[in-house]
mmCIF file of C-alpha atoms in Angstrom:
data_model
loop_
_atom_site.group_PDB
_atom_site.id
_atom_site.type_symbol
_atom_site.label_atom_id
_atom_site.label_comp_id
_atom_site.label_asym_id
_atom_site.label_seq_id
_atom_site.Cartn_x
_atom_site.Cartn_y
_atom_site.Cartn_z
ATOM 1 C CA MET A 49 0.000 0.000 0.000
ATOM 2 C CA ALA A 50 1.315 3.434 -0.923
ATOM 3 C CA ASP A 51 2.429 5.748 1.867
ATOM 4 C CA ARG A 52 -0.208 8.228 2.974
ATOM 5 C CA LYS A 53 0.394 11.763 1.773
ATOM 6 C CA PRO A 54 1.073 14.074 4.744
ATOM 7 C CA VAL A 55 -1.787 16.474 5.454
ATOM 8 C CA ARG A 56 -0.492 20.036 5.312
ATOM 9 C CA VAL A 57 -2.462 22.579 7.363
ATOM 10 C CA TRP A 58 -2.307 26.294 6.554
ATOM 11 C CA VAL A 59 -2.919 29.001 9.133
ATOM 12 C CA ASP A 60 -2.198 32.704 8.857
ATOM 13 C CA GLY A 61 -2.405 35.812 10.979
ATOM 14 C CA CYS A 62 -0.669 38.835 12.476
ATOM 15 C CA PHE A 63 0.533 36.996 15.593
ATOM 16 C CA ASP A 64 1.187 40.359 17.210
ATOM 17 C CA MET A 65 2.733 40.009 20.681
ATOM 18 C CA ALA A 66 2.445 36.238 20.180
ATOM 19 C CA HIS A 67 1.002 34.789 23.386
ATOM 20 C CA PHE A 68 -0.214 31.459 24.734
ATOM 21 C CA GLY A 69 -3.604 31.967 23.070
ATOM 22 C CA HIS A 70 -1.869 31.999 19.695
ATOM 23 C CA ALA A 71 0.188 28.982 20.771
ATOM 24 C CA ASN A 72 -2.920 27.064 21.815
ATOM 25 C CA PHE A 73 -4.532 27.764 18.445
ATOM 26 C CA LEU A 74 -1.409 26.517 16.646
ATOM 27 C CA ARG A 75 -1.377 23.410 18.851
ATOM 28 C CA GLN A 76 -4.960 22.635 17.867
ATOM 29 C CA ALA A 77 -4.292 23.372 14.190
ATOM 30 C CA LYS A 78 -1.309 21.004 14.157
ATOM 31 C CA LYS A 79 -3.570 18.194 15.407
ATOM 32 C CA LEU A 80 -5.726 18.596 12.280
ATOM 33 C CA GLY A 81 -2.914 17.294 10.081
ATOM 34 C CA ASP A 82 0.743 16.357 9.899
ATOM 35 C CA VAL A 83 2.562 19.549 8.882
ATOM 36 C CA LEU A 84 1.658 23.020 10.151
ATOM 37 C CA VAL A 85 2.480 25.901 7.802
ATOM 38 C CA VAL A 86 2.062 29.378 9.291
ATOM 39 C CA GLY A 87 1.748 32.466 7.112
ATOM 40 C CA ILE A 88 2.433 35.797 8.804
ATOM 41 C CA HIS A 89 1.299 39.188 7.504
ATOM 42 C CA SER A 90 3.793 42.001 6.926
ATOM 43 C CA ASP A 91 3.661 45.243 8.885
ATOM 44 C CA ALA A 92 2.186 46.990 5.836
ATOM 45 C CA GLU A 93 -0.648 44.444 5.482
ATOM 46 C CA VAL A 94 -1.487 44.591 9.193
ATOM 47 C CA ALA A 95 -1.486 48.400 9.202
ATOM 48 C CA LYS A 96 -3.750 48.510 6.135
ATOM 49 C CA HIS A 97 -6.401 46.110 7.421
ATOM 50 C CA LYS A 98 -6.162 46.249 11.207
ATOM 51 C CA GLY A 99 -3.992 49.125 12.367
ATOM 52 C CA PRO A 100 -0.378 49.420 13.528
ATOM 53 C CA PRO A 101 1.086 46.231 14.998
ATOM 54 C CA VAL A 102 2.846 46.429 18.353
ATOM 55 C CA MET A 103 5.728 44.202 17.237
ATOM 56 C CA LYS A 104 7.698 44.559 14.009
ATOM 57 C CA GLU A 105 7.367 41.827 11.382
ATOM 58 C CA GLU A 106 10.875 40.408 11.980
ATOM 59 C CA ASP A 107 10.030 39.896 15.656
ATOM 60 C CA ARG A 108 6.667 38.352 14.822
ATOM 61 C CA TYR A 109 8.286 35.923 12.376
ATOM 62 C CA LYS A 110 10.845 34.844 14.991
ATOM 63 C CA MET A 111 8.251 34.432 17.743
ATOM 64 C CA VAL A 112 6.099 32.101 15.663
ATOM 65 C CA ARG A 113 9.128 30.050 14.579
ATOM 66 C CA SER A 114 9.889 29.467 18.263
ATOM 67 C CA ILE A 115 6.504 27.828 18.953
ATOM 68 C CA LYS A 116 7.037 24.084 19.105
ATOM 69 C CA TRP A 117 4.021 23.032 17.030
ATOM 70 C CA VAL A 118 5.060 25.112 13.992
ATOM 71 C CA ASP A 119 6.827 23.320 11.127
ATOM 72 C CA GLU A 120 7.158 26.059 8.499
ATOM 73 C CA VAL A 121 6.797 29.853 8.495
ATOM 74 C CA ILE A 122 5.943 31.873 5.371
ATOM 75 C CA GLU A 123 6.698 35.580 5.659
ATOM 76 C CA GLY A 124 4.643 38.443 4.250
ATOM 77 C CA VAL A 125 1.480 36.632 3.182
ATOM 78 C CA PRO A 126 -1.715 38.427 1.998
ATOM 79 C CA TYR A 127 -4.243 39.432 4.665
ATOM 80 C CA VAL A 128 -7.099 37.770 2.768
ATOM 81 C CA THR A 129 -6.518 34.021 2.444
ATOM 82 C CA GLU A 130 -6.602 32.939 -1.203
ATOM 83 C CA LEU A 131 -6.848 29.461 -2.736
ATOM 84 C CA ASP A 132 -3.699 30.257 -4.719
ATOM 85 C CA THR A 133 -1.800 30.655 -1.442
ATOM 86 C CA LEU A 134 -2.915 27.247 -0.176
ATOM 87 C CA ASP A 135 -1.993 25.649 -3.504
ATOM 88 C CA LYS A 136 1.375 27.403 -3.683
ATOM 89 C CA TYR A 137 2.448 25.841 -0.396
ATOM 90 C CA ASN A 138 0.705 22.481 -1.044
ATOM 91 C CA CYS A 139 -1.714 22.922 1.845
ATOM 92 C CA ASP A 140 -4.914 20.892 1.976
ATOM 93 C CA PHE A 141 -6.990 23.406 3.912
ATOM 94 C CA CYS A 142 -6.860 26.508 6.088
ATOM 95 C CA ALA A 143 -7.574 26.533 9.831
ATOM 96 C CA HIS A 144 -8.620 29.487 11.974
ATOM 97 C CA GLY A 145 -10.124 30.156 15.385
ATOM 98 C CA ASP A 146 -13.862 30.505 15.948
ATOM 99 C CA ASP A 147 -13.682 34.302 15.981
ATOM 100 C CA ILE A 148 -14.096 36.783 13.126
ATOM 101 C CA THR A 149 -11.205 38.347 11.195
ATOM 102 C CA LEU A 150 -12.144 41.186 8.867
ATOM 103 C CA ASP A 151 -10.267 43.031 6.134
ATOM 104 C CA SER A 152 -10.156 46.814 5.667
ATOM 105 C CA GLU A 153 -13.603 46.719 4.021
ATOM 106 C CA GLY A 154 -15.199 44.762 6.854
ATOM 107 C CA ARG A 155 -15.381 41.447 4.977
ATOM 108 C CA ASP A 156 -14.441 38.024 6.331
ATOM 109 C CA THR A 157 -10.813 37.364 5.393
ATOM 110 C CA TYR A 158 -11.555 33.623 5.109
ATOM 111 C CA ARG A 159 -14.638 33.941 2.897
ATOM 112 C CA ILE A 160 -12.903 32.464 -0.188
ATOM 113 C CA VAL A 161 -11.574 29.298 1.456
ATOM 114 C CA LYS A 162 -14.856 28.857 3.321
ATOM 115 C CA GLU A 163 -16.851 28.983 0.076
ATOM 116 C CA GLN A 164 -14.596 26.326 -1.469
ATOM 117 C CA GLY A 165 -14.818 23.969 1.523
ATOM 118 C CA ARG A 166 -11.137 24.297 2.402
ATOM 119 C CA TYR A 167 -11.579 25.712 5.887
ATOM 120 C CA LYS A 168 -11.649 24.220 9.406
ATOM 121 C CA GLU A 169 -12.114 25.866 12.786
ATOM 122 C CA CYS A 170 -10.354 25.578 16.126
ATOM 123 C CA LYS A 171 -11.683 26.820 19.439
ATOM 124 C CA ARG A 172 -10.427 30.249 20.506
ATOM 125 C CA THR A 173 -8.637 30.469 23.852
ATOM 126 C CA ALA A 174 -10.915 32.541 26.073
ATOM 127 C CA GLY A 175 -9.335 35.064 28.376
ATOM 128 C CA VAL A 176 -6.332 36.223 26.379
ATOM 129 C CA SER A 177 -5.795 38.355 23.311
ATOM 130 C CA THR A 178 -3.347 40.974 22.099
ATOM 131 C CA THR A 179 -6.101 43.523 22.820
ATOM 132 C CA ASP A 180 -6.278 42.299 26.416
ATOM 133 C CA LEU A 181 -2.498 42.502 26.906
ATOM 134 C CA VAL A 182 -2.373 46.004 25.414
ATOM 135 C CA GLY A 183 -5.201 46.954 27.759
ATOM 136 C CA ARG A 184 -3.308 45.666 30.798
ATOM 137 C CA MET A 185 -0.258 47.727 29.861
ATOM 138 C CA LEU A 186 -2.368 50.861 29.437
ATOM 139 C CA LEU A 187 -3.996 50.173 32.797
ATOM 140 C CA MET A 188 -0.813 49.119 34.666
ATOM 141 C CA THR A 189 -2.381 48.958 38.122
ATOM 142 C CA LYS A 190 -1.259 46.805 41.019
ATOM 143 C CA SER A 191 -4.160 44.419 40.369
ATOM 144 C CA HIS A 192 -4.190 44.032 36.567
ATOM 145 C CA HIS A 193 -2.561 40.608 36.758
ATOM 146 C CA LEU A 194 -5.121 39.462 39.333
ATOM 147 C CA VAL A 195 -7.635 39.182 36.508
ATOM 148 C CA GLY A 196 -8.070 35.619 35.333
ATOM 149 C CA ALA A 197 -5.833 32.953 36.792
ATOM 150 C CA ARG A 198 -4.440 33.867 40.199
ATOM 151 C CA ASN A 199 -4.076 32.490 43.695
ATOM 152 C CA SER A 200 -6.819 34.826 44.836
ATOM 153 C CA PRO A 201 -10.182 35.688 43.251
ATOM 154 C CA ILE A 202 -10.976 38.808 41.243
ATOM 155 C CA PRO A 203 -11.401 41.530 43.868
ATOM 156 C CA ASP A 204 -14.788 42.812 44.988
ATOM 157 C CA GLY A 205 -16.689 40.389 42.774
ATOM 158 C CA LYS A 206 -15.782 42.352 39.647
ATOM 159 C CA THR A 207 -16.008 40.754 36.251
ATOM 160 C CA ASN A 208 -12.972 40.663 34.032
ATOM 161 C CA ASN A 209 -14.335 43.503 31.909
ATOM 162 C CA GLU A 210 -14.827 45.679 35.004
ATOM 163 C CA ALA A 211 -11.365 44.922 36.319
ATOM 164 C CA SER A 212 -9.673 45.734 33.012
ATOM 165 C CA CYS A 213 -9.426 48.885 30.926
ATOM 166 C CA SER A 214 -11.549 47.543 28.093
ATOM 167 C CA ASN A 215 -15.010 48.863 27.296
ATOM 168 C CA LEU A 216 -15.305 46.841 24.089
ATOM 169 C CA LYS A 217 -18.520 44.979 23.449
ATOM 170 C CA SER A 218 -17.605 42.644 20.610
ATOM 171 C CA PRO A 219 -17.271 39.028 21.819
ATOM 172 C CA TYR A 220 -14.145 38.710 19.661
ATOM 173 C CA THR A 221 -12.304 41.904 20.605
ATOM 174 C CA GLY A 222 -13.664 42.136 24.150
ATOM 175 C CA ILE A 223 -12.088 40.572 27.188
ATOM 176 C CA SER A 224 -13.106 37.375 28.943
ATOM 177 C CA GLN A 225 -11.631 35.559 31.889
ATOM 178 C CA PHE A 226 -8.832 33.049 31.379
ATOM 179 C CA LEU A 227 -9.264 30.074 33.673
ATOM 180 C CA PRO A 228 -6.272 27.735 33.912
ATOM 181 C CA THR A 229 -6.747 23.981 34.137
ATOM 182 C CA THR A 230 -4.398 21.062 34.691
ATOM 183 C CA ASN A 231 -5.469 19.731 31.295
ATOM 184 C CA LYS A 232 -4.267 22.888 29.551
ATOM 185 C CA ILE A 233 -0.854 22.570 31.179
ATOM 186 C CA ILE A 234 -0.699 18.888 30.180
ATOM 187 C CA GLN A 235 -1.548 19.815 26.577
ATOM 188 C CA PHE A 236 1.299 22.331 26.496
ATOM 189 C CA ALA A 237 3.847 20.269 28.424
ATOM 190 C CA GLU A 238 6.263 18.001 26.604
ATOM 191 C CA GLY A 239 5.873 15.328 29.266
ATOM 192 C CA LYS A 240 9.352 13.904 28.676
ATOM 193 C CA GLU A 241 11.903 13.185 31.357
ATOM 194 C CA PRO A 242 15.586 13.798 30.616
ATOM 195 C CA ASN A 243 17.450 10.787 29.241
ATOM 196 C CA PRO A 244 20.303 9.233 31.227
ATOM 197 C CA GLY A 245 23.439 11.263 30.597
ATOM 198 C CA ASP A 246 21.594 14.381 29.442
ATOM 199 C CA LYS A 247 23.162 17.690 30.444
ATOM 200 C CA ILE A 248 20.470 19.561 32.352
ATOM 201 C CA VAL A 249 20.389 23.351 32.174
ATOM 202 C CA TYR A 250 18.388 25.481 34.597
ATOM 203 C CA THR A 251 17.439 29.132 34.261
ATOM 204 C CA ALA A 252 14.860 31.152 36.178
ATOM 205 C CA GLY A 253 13.063 34.472 35.977
ATOM 206 C CA ALA A 254 9.782 36.243 35.326
ATOM 207 C CA PHE A 255 9.579 35.747 31.540
ATOM 208 C CA ASP A 256 6.793 38.306 31.539
ATOM 209 C CA LEU A 257 5.110 39.173 28.204
ATOM 210 C CA PHE A 258 7.149 36.385 26.598
ATOM 211 C CA HIS A 259 8.980 38.065 23.709
ATOM 212 C CA VAL A 260 11.814 37.726 21.168
ATOM 213 C CA GLY A 261 14.427 38.643 23.762
ATOM 214 C CA HIS A 262 13.341 35.628 25.812
ATOM 215 C CA VAL A 263 13.387 33.444 22.691
ATOM 216 C CA ASP A 264 16.919 34.530 21.766
ATOM 217 C CA PHE A 265 18.067 33.871 25.330
ATOM 218 C CA LEU A 266 16.454 30.427 25.605
ATOM 219 C CA GLU A 267 17.820 29.390 22.208
ATOM 220 C CA LYS A 268 21.336 30.105 23.490
ATOM 221 C CA VAL A 269 20.575 28.394 26.806
ATOM 222 C CA SER A 270 19.461 25.270 24.918
ATOM 223 C CA GLN A 271 22.878 25.086 23.250
ATOM 224 C CA LEU A 272 24.515 24.515 26.655
ATOM 225 C CA GLY A 273 22.851 21.144 27.244
ATOM 226 C CA ASN A 274 20.240 18.593 26.218
ATOM 227 C CA TYR A 275 17.382 19.427 28.587
ATOM 228 C CA VAL A 276 16.261 22.943 29.570
ATOM 229 C CA ILE A 277 14.287 23.630 32.744
ATOM 230 C CA VAL A 278 12.851 27.114 33.286
ATOM 231 C CA GLY A 279 11.920 28.223 36.781
ATOM 232 C CA LEU A 280 9.119 30.785 36.896
ATOM 233 C CA HIS A 281 8.881 32.996 39.952
ATOM 234 C CA THR A 282 5.544 33.778 41.609
ATOM 235 C CA ASP A 283 3.731 37.018 40.872
ATOM 236 C CA GLU A 284 4.581 38.285 44.372
ATOM 237 C CA GLU A 285 8.279 37.514 43.911
ATOM 238 C CA VAL A 286 8.389 39.209 40.488
ATOM 239 C CA ASN A 287 6.722 42.296 41.924
ATOM 240 C CA ARG A 288 9.212 42.304 44.807
ATOM 241 C CA TYR A 289 12.299 42.433 42.605
ATOM 242 C CA TRP A 290 10.976 44.376 39.586
ATOM 243 C CA GLY A 291 8.708 46.698 41.550
ATOM 244 C CA GLY A 292 6.233 48.978 39.816
ATOM 245 C CA ASN A 293 3.193 47.090 38.611
ATOM 246 C CA TYR A 294 4.866 43.977 37.252
ATOM 247 C CA PRO A 295 4.187 41.276 36.202
ATOM 248 C CA ILE A 296 1.786 42.039 33.362
ATOM 249 C CA MET A 297 0.918 38.342 32.987
ATOM 250 C CA ASN A 298 0.185 36.117 35.954
ATOM 251 C CA LEU A 299 2.058 32.937 36.815
ATOM 252 C CA HIS A 300 -0.315 30.556 34.998
ATOM 253 C CA GLU A 301 -0.207 32.631 31.817
ATOM 254 C CA ARG A 302 3.574 32.886 31.953
ATOM 255 C CA THR A 303 3.786 29.116 32.440
ATOM 256 C CA LEU A 304 1.876 28.375 29.231
ATOM 257 C CA SER A 305 3.845 31.005 27.298
ATOM 258 C CA VAL A 306 7.176 29.418 28.243
ATOM 259 C CA LEU A 307 5.953 25.834 27.773
ATOM 260 C CA ALA A 308 5.037 26.652 24.158
ATOM 261 C CA CYS A 309 8.671 27.510 23.353
ATOM 262 C CA ARG A 310 10.532 24.813 21.417
ATOM 263 C CA TYR A 311 13.730 25.436 23.399
ATOM 264 C CA VAL A 312 12.129 24.522 26.747
ATOM 265 C CA ASN A 313 11.598 21.002 28.081
ATOM 266 C CA GLU A 314 10.164 21.646 31.546
ATOM 267 C CA VAL A 315 8.855 24.497 33.707
ATOM 268 C CA VAL A 316 8.986 24.822 37.498
ATOM 269 C CA ILE A 317 5.826 26.725 38.439
ATOM 270 C CA GLY A 318 6.492 29.102 41.319
ATOM 271 C CA ALA A 319 10.209 28.306 41.523
ATOM 272 C CA PRO A 320 12.130 29.451 44.626
ATOM 273 C CA TYR A 321 14.098 32.638 44.055
ATOM 274 C CA ILE A 322 17.218 31.271 45.706
ATOM 275 C CA VAL A 323 18.821 28.462 43.674
ATOM 276 C CA ASN A 324 19.921 26.152 46.469
ATOM 277 C CA ASN A 325 21.348 22.637 46.737
ATOM 278 C CA SER A 326 17.884 21.162 47.224
ATOM 279 C CA LEU A 327 16.701 22.488 43.836
ATOM 280 C CA LEU A 328 19.924 21.520 42.054
ATOM 281 C CA ASP A 329 19.856 17.961 43.443
ATOM 282 C CA HIS A 330 16.133 17.486 42.825
ATOM 283 C CA PHE A 331 16.432 18.206 39.109
ATOM 284 C CA GLY A 332 20.000 16.973 38.647
ATOM 285 C CA VAL A 333 21.090 20.376 37.301
ATOM 286 C CA ASP A 334 24.479 20.573 35.582
ATOM 287 C CA VAL A 335 24.471 24.236 34.556
ATOM 288 C CA VAL A 336 22.671 27.286 35.957
ATOM 289 C CA VAL A 337 22.234 30.227 33.587
ATOM 290 C CA HIS A 338 21.297 33.875 33.988
ATOM 291 C CA GLY A 339 20.949 36.569 31.348
ATOM 292 C CA MET A 340 22.397 40.072 31.159
ATOM 293 C CA THR A 341 19.752 41.662 33.372
ATOM 294 C CA PRO A 342 21.014 42.706 36.820
ATOM 295 C CA ILE A 343 20.811 39.990 39.471
ATOM 296 C CA LYS A 344 18.437 41.248 42.146
ATOM 297 C CA PRO A 345 19.198 40.183 45.732
ATOM 298 C CA SER A 346 16.817 37.826 47.496
ATOM 299 C CA ALA A 347 14.423 39.023 50.186
ATOM 300 C CA ASN A 348 17.110 38.407 52.838
ATOM 301 C CA GLY A 349 19.705 40.329 50.838
ATOM 302 C CA SER A 350 21.695 37.315 49.647
ATOM 303 C CA ASN A 351 22.793 36.494 46.097
ATOM 304 C CA PRO A 352 20.266 33.957 44.741
ATOM 305 C CA TYR A 353 23.029 32.274 42.696
ATOM 306 C CA GLU A 354 25.609 31.931 45.472
ATOM 307 C CA THR A 355 25.364 28.102 45.568
ATOM 308 C CA PRO A 356 25.766 27.417 41.813
ATOM 309 C CA LYS A 357 28.577 30.010 41.728
ATOM 310 C CA ASN A 358 30.418 28.193 44.495
ATOM 311 C CA LYS A 359 29.946 24.911 42.622
ATOM 312 C CA GLY A 360 31.398 26.429 39.452
ATOM 313 C CA ILE A 361 28.267 25.679 37.400
ATOM 314 C CA PHE A 362 26.957 29.230 36.966
ATOM 315 C CA LYS A 363 27.073 30.953 33.569
ATOM 316 C CA ILE A 364 26.002 34.333 32.201
ATOM 317 C CA VAL A 365 24.504 34.223 28.699
ATOM 318 C CA ASP A 366 24.056 37.248 26.456
ATOM 319 C CA SER A 367 20.980 36.944 24.243
ATOM 320 C CA CYS A 368 22.317 39.793 22.055
ATOM 321 C CA SER A 369 18.753 41.124 21.962
ATOM 322 C CA ASP A 370 17.745 44.597 23.107
ATOM 323 C CA MET A 371 14.086 43.673 23.546
ATOM 324 C CA SER A 372 12.652 43.723 27.060
ATOM 325 C CA THR A 373 9.267 43.647 28.769
ATOM 326 C CA SER A 374 9.656 47.277 29.850
ATOM 327 C CA LYS A 375 10.396 48.356 26.251
ATOM 328 C CA ILE A 376 7.157 46.767 25.081
ATOM 329 C CA VAL A 377 5.223 48.537 27.840
ATOM 330 C CA ASP A 378 6.870 51.858 26.941
ATOM 331 C CA ARG A 379 6.015 51.331 23.265
ATOM 332 C CA ILE A 380 2.349 50.767 24.121
ATOM 333 C CA ILE A 381 2.076 53.748 26.447
ATOM 334 C CA GLU A 382 3.846 56.095 23.998
ATOM 335 C CA ASN A 383 1.401 55.076 21.249
ATOM 336 C CA ARG A 384 -1.616 54.816 23.533
ATOM 337 C CA ARG A 385 -4.106 56.633 21.313
ATOM 338 C CA ASN A 386 -3.089 54.718 18.181
ATOM 339 C CA TYR A 387 -3.765 51.372 19.828
ATOM 340 C CA GLN A 388 -7.019 52.563 21.397
ATOM 341 C CA GLU A 389 -8.221 53.751 17.977
ATOM 342 C CA ARG A 390 -7.124 50.463 16.406
ATOM 343 C CA ASN A 391 -9.151 48.449 18.923
ATOM 344 C CA GLU A 392 -12.204 50.698 18.570
ATOM 345 C CA LYS A 393 -12.087 50.426 14.765
ATOM 346 C CA LYS A 394 -11.727 46.655 14.941
ATOM 347 C CA GLU A 395 -14.681 46.369 17.311
ATOM 348 C CA LYS A 396 -16.954 48.528 15.141
ATOM 349 C CA LYS A 397 -16.312 46.309 12.100
ATOM 350 C CA GLU A 398 -17.021 43.181 14.135
ATOM 351 C CA ILE A 399 -20.261 44.544 15.597
ATOM 352 C CA LYS A 400 -21.450 45.598 12.142
ATOM 353 C CA LEU A 401 -20.865 42.095 10.772
ATOM 354 C CA ILE A 402 -22.563 40.503 13.796
ATOM 355 C CA GLU A 403 -25.636 42.705 13.228
ATOM 356 C CA ILE A 404 -25.753 41.747 9.524
ATOM 357 C CA MET A 405 -25.495 38.054 10.406
ATOM 358 C CA ALA A 406 -28.303 38.420 12.971
ATOM 359 C CA GLN A 407 -30.549 40.137 10.408
ATOM 360 C CA ARG A 408 -29.921 37.385 7.850
ATOM 361 C CA LYS A 409 -30.721 34.733 10.430
ATOM 362 C CA LYS A 410 -33.961 36.537 11.310
ATOM 363 C CA LEU A 411 -34.993 36.838 7.661
ATOM 364 C CA ASN A 412 -34.195 33.197 6.905
ATOM 365 C CA GLY A 413 -35.991 31.977 10.010
ATOM 366 C CA PRO A 414 -35.152 28.873 12.038
ATOM 367 C CA GLN A 415 -33.326 26.168 10.113
#
């Protein structure tokens, strides 16, 4: 019997500030076939149809390439998905989330592939979107990362919309609450133990608003061994050493973001700030790595890396990237009005289409 032809799945998008919601969509899309091909729109295409992207196209291309379910990345694809594009890259069908994506004229960008029966849908990840993350940065209060997954409930019985800065009413652009589950972590986790003889590398931090700087760093970290473990500090710990209103994303969200990275094998959720003998022995760590950011002292004033330094297993790695979480926040705040207008414009188009769809349904009557 002849070998089965691999099923090639096409997805496309902006993937602006690529987050775990994007990663979860790509994970689901990959399950629909054998090879996942991701097309990413250029800055010019995004600006024309949606408004200015937060991240430049080169950063968006790199972020998507780092997601472990992605097999191929095609740069600078058209905003409206054409059959010619699917055929050019030998893709059987296009997959998208169960939300609406509209072009500059307010039309469904997937209308062509839908009409030709070459379209499949994945479930959207509720509770996270680029709009939501931009909103949190514009809000930047002490409680913005309490919304959604957290060790304590949303304060004062507020809904997620009330606790955020968003007043949007579209179900696609608006904000909903992200609720973490053990199943979601299992879906993202590799679930593989290190092999005997593997060189185990450990690094820890906040990894807030997971970005290209983190990707560049973790890629270099992965070159130091065979198995990379990332320790993620609690929200309280991150706020202690970074101050201000950090982190933007809570611990559960940061966990999924890091787990989606192809350079990471395991994540320690709520890792201790001080890297002691107990942690090193438990995971069999051979190398401990820190980036170029200043090493903040622990709560008792000690150096958190004193033990691995004394053992001679501590290394500093330069990612050679100038991207940081604070730079992204500054970029959003400096362009506040542009992003607010972008979100408002996007919502208006979505609401208009929803109203048209409701009218058609009413005219056609129950099916």
